[in-house]
PDB file of C-alpha atoms in Angstrom:
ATOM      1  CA  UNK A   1       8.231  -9.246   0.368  1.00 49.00           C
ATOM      2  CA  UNK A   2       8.111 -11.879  -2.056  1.00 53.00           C
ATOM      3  CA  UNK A   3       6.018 -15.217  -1.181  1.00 54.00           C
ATOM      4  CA  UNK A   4       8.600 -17.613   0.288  1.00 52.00           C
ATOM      5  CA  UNK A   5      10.838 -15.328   2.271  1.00 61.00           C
ATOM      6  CA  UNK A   6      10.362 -13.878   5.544  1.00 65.00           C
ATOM      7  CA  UNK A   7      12.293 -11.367   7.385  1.00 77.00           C
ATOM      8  CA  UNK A   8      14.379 -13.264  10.448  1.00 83.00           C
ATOM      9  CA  UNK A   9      17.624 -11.767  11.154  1.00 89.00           C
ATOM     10  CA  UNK A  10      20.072 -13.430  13.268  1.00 91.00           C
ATOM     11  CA  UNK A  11      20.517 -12.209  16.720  1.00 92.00           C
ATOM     12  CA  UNK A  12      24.086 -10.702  15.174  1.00 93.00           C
ATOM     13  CA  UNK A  13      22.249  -9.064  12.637  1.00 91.00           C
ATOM     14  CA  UNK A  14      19.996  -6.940  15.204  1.00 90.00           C
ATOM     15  CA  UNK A  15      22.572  -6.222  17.218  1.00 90.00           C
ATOM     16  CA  UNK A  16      25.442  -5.269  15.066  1.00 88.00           C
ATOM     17  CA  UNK A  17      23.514  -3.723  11.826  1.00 85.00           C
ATOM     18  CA  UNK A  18      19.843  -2.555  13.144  1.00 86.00           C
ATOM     19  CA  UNK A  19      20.226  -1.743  16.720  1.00 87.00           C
ATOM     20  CA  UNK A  20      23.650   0.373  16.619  1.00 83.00           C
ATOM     21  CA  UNK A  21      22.239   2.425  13.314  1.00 80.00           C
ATOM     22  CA  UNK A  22      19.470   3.247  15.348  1.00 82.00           C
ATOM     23  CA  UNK A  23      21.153   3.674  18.142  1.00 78.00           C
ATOM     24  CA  UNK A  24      23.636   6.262  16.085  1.00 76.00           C
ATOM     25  CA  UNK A  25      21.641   8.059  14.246  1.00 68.00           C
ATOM     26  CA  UNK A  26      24.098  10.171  12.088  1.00 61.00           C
ATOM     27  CA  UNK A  27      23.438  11.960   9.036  1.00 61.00           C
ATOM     28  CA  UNK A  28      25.768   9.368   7.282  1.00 57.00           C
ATOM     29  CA  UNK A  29      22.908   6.595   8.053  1.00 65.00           C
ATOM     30  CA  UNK A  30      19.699   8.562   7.186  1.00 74.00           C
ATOM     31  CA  UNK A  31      18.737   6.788   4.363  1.00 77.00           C
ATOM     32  CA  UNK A  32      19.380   3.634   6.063  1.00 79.00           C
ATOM     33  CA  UNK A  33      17.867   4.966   9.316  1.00 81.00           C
ATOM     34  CA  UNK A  34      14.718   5.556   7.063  1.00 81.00           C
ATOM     35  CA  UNK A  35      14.500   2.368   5.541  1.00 82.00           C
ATOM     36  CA  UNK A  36      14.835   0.609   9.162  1.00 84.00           C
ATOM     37  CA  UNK A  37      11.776   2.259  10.628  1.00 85.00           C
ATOM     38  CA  UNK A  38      10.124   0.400   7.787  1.00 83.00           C
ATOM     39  CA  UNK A  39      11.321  -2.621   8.668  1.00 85.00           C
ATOM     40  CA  UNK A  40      10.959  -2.069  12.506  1.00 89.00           C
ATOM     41  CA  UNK A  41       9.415   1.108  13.961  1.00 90.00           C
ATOM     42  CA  UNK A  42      10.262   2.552  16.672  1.00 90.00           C
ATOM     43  CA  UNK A  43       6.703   1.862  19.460  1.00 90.00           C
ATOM     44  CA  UNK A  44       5.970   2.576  23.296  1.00 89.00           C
ATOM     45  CA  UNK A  45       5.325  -1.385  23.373  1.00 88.00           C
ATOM     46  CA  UNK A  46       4.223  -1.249  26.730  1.00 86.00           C
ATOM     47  CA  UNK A  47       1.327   1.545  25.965  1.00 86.00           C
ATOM     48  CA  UNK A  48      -0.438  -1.734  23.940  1.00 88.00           C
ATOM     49  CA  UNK A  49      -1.953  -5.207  24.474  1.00 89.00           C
ATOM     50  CA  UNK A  50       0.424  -8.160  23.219  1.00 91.00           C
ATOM     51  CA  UNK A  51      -2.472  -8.951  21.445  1.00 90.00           C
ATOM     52  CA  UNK A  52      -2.099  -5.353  19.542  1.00 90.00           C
ATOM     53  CA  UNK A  53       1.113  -5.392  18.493  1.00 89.00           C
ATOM     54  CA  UNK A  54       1.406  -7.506  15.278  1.00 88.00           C
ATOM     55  CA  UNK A  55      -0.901  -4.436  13.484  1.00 89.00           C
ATOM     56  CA  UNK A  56       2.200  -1.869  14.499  1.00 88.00           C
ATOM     57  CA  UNK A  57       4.840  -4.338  13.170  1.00 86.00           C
ATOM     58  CA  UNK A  58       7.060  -2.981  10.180  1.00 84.00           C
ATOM     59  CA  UNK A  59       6.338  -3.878   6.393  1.00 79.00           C
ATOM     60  CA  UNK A  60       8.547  -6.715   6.482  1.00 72.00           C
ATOM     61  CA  UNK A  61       6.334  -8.280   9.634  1.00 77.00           C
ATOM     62  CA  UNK A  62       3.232  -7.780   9.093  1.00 74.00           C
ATOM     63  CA  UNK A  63       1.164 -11.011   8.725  1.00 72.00           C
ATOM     64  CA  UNK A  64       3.561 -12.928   9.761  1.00 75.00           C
ATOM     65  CA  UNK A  65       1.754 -15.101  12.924  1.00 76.00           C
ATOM     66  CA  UNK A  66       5.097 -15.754  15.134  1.00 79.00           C
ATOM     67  CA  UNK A  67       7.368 -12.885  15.687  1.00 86.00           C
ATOM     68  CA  UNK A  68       7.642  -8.531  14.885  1.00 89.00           C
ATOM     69  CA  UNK A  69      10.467  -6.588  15.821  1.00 90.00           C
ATOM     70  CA  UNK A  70      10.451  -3.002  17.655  1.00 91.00           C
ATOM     71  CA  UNK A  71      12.868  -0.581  18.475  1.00 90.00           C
ATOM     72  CA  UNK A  72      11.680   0.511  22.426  1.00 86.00           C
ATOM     73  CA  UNK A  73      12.805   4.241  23.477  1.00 78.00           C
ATOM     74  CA  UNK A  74      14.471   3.828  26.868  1.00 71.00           C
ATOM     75  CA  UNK A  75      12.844   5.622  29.511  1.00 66.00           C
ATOM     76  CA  UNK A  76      14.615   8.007  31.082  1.00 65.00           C
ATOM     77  CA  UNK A  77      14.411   6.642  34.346  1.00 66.00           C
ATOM     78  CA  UNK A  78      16.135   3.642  33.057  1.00 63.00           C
ATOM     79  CA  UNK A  79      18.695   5.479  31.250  1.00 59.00           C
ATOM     80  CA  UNK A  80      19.546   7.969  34.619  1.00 62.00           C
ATOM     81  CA  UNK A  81      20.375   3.960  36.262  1.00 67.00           C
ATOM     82  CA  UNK A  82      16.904   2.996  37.848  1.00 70.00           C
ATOM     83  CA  UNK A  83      14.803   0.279  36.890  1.00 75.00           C
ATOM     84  CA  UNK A  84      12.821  -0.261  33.740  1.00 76.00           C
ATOM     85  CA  UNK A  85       9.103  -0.098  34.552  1.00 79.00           C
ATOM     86  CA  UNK A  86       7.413  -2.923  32.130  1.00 86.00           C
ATOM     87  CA  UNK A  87       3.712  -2.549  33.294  1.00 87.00           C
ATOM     88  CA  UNK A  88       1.416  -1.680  30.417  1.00 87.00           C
ATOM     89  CA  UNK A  89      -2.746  -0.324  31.493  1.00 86.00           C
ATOM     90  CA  UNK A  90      -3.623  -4.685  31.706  1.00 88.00           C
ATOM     91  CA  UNK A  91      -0.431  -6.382  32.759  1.00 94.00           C
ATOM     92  CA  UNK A  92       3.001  -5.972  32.936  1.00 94.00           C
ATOM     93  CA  UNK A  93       6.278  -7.961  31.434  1.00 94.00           C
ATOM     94  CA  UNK A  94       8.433 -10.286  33.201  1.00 94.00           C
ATOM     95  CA  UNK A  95      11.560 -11.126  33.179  1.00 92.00           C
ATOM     96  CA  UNK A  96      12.477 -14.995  33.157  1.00 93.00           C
ATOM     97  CA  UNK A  97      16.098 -16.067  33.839  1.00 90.00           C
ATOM     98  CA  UNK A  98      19.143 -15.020  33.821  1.00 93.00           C
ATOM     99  CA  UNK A  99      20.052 -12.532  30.609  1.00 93.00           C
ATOM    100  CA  UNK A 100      22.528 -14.146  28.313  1.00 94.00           C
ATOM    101  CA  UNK A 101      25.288 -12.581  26.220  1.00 94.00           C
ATOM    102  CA  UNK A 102      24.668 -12.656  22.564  1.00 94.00           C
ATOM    103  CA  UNK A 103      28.057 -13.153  20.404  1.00 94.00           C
ATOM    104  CA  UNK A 104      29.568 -12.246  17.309  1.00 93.00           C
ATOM    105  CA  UNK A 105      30.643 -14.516  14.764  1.00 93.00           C
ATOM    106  CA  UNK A 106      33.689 -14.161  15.473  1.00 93.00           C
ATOM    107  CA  UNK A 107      33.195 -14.644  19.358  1.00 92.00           C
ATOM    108  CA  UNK A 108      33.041 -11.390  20.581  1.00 92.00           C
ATOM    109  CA  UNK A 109      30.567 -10.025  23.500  1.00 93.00           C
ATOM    110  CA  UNK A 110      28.343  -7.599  21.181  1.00 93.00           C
ATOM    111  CA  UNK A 111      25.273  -7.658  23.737  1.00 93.00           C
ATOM    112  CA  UNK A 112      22.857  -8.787  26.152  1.00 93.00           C
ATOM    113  CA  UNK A 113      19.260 -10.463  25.480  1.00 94.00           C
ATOM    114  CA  UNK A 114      16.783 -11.074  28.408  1.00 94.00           C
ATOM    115  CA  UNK A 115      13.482 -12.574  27.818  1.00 95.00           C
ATOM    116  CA  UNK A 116      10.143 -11.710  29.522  1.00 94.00           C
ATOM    117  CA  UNK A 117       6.852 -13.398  29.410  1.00 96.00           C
ATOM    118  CA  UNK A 118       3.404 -11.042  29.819  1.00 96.00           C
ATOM    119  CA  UNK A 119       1.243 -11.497  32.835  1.00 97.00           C
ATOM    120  CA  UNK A 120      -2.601 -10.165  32.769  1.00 95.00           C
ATOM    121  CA  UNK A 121      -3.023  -8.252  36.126  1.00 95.00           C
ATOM    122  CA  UNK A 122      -1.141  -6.900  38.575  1.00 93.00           C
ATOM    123  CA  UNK A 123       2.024  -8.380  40.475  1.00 90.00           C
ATOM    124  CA  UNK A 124       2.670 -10.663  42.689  1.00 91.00           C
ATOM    125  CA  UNK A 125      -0.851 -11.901  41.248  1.00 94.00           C
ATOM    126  CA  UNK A 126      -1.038 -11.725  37.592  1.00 95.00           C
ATOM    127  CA  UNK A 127      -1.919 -14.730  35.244  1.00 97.00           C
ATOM    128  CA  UNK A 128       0.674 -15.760  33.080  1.00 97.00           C
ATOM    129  CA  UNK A 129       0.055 -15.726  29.178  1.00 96.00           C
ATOM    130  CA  UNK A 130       1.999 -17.414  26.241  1.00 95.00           C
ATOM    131  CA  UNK A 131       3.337 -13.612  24.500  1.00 94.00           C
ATOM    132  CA  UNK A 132       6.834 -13.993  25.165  1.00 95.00           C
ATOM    133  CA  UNK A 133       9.523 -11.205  24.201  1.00 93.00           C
ATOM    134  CA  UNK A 134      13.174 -11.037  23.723  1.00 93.00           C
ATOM    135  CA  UNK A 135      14.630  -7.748  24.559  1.00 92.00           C
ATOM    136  CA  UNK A 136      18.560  -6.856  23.180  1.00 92.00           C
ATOM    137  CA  UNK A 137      20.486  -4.450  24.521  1.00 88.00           C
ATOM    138  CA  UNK A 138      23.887  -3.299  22.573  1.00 87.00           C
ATOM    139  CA  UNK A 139      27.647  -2.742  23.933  1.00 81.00           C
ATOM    140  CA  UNK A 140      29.397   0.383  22.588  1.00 69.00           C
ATOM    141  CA  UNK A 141      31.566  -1.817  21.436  1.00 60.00           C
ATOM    142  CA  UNK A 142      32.695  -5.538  20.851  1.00 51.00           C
ATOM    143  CA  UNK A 143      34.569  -7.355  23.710  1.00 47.00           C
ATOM    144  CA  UNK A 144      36.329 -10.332  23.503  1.00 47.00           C
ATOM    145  CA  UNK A 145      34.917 -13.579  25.192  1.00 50.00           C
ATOM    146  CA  UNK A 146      38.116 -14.044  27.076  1.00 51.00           C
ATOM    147  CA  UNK A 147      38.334 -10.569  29.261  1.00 50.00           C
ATOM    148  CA  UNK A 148      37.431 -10.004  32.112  1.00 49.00           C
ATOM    149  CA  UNK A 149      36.188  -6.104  31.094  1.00 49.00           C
ATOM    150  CA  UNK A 150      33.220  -5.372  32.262  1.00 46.00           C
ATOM    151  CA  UNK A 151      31.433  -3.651  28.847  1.00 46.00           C
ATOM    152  CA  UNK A 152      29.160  -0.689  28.968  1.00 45.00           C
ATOM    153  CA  UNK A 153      25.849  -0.363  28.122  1.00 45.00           C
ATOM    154  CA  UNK A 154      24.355   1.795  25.460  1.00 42.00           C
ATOM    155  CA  UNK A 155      22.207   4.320  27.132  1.00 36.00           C
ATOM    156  CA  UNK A 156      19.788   6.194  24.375  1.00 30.00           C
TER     157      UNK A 156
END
């Protein structure tokens, strides 16, 4: 990338352009499917350290200190309705808050985000560390901000 820029897509962009290629897959998108996993490859996240990750990041991410991007298979125990498991072999990932919806620009529902922070150890007595993570789930498709619809999920 050329000195000066730095690869930060909006949480639209993610969602809308990244995420739901991935997500489809077809044969129409291969060659942008291809050049995605070089921006963000697809990683078990939770098979590494925090501390690990920046060396897996895409093309786009690598060196940069603050932030890398990966596309996390969903476990099929998570995608049959159960919980996700978030523990890696040191610590695990919790989640803090309340997820939020992320919008369109145009005000529509697109997805969800929820953000964990890693703990070293086991719960209910882990130590809490400063890697943080945003997680973004898509909708199959954009609702408005104004209906009361309740919008599904992607499973993959």
């Amino acid at each position: 990338m050329t000195p000066g820029f730095r690869f930060y897509p909006t949480e639209e962009e993610l969602i809308t352009f990244y995420l739901k290629h991935k997500i489809q897959g077809t044969d129409v998108t291969r060659d942008i499917l291809r050049d995605i996993d070089r921006v963000i490859p697809q990683l078990h996240v939770y098979d590494f350290y925090p501390w690990d990750l920046p060396q897996h990041a895409g093309e786009v991410c690598r060196g940069d200190p603050e932030q890398w991007f990966f596309f996390i298979p969903r476990p099929e125990k998570e995608a049959r309705g159960g919980r996700p498991s978030r523990r890696t072999s040191s610590g695990y990932w919790k989640a803090t808050g309340s997820p939020s919806v992320v919008y369109s620009s145009s005000n529509r529902i697109i997805g969800i985000k929820r953000s964990m922070v890693f703990y070293n150890g086991r719960a209910p007595t882990g130590k809490k560390t400063k890697w943080k993570m945003n997680e973004y789930k898509a909708f199959q498709q954009e609702y408005s901000s104004n209906t009361n619809t309740t919008p599904k999920v992607y499973i993959f």
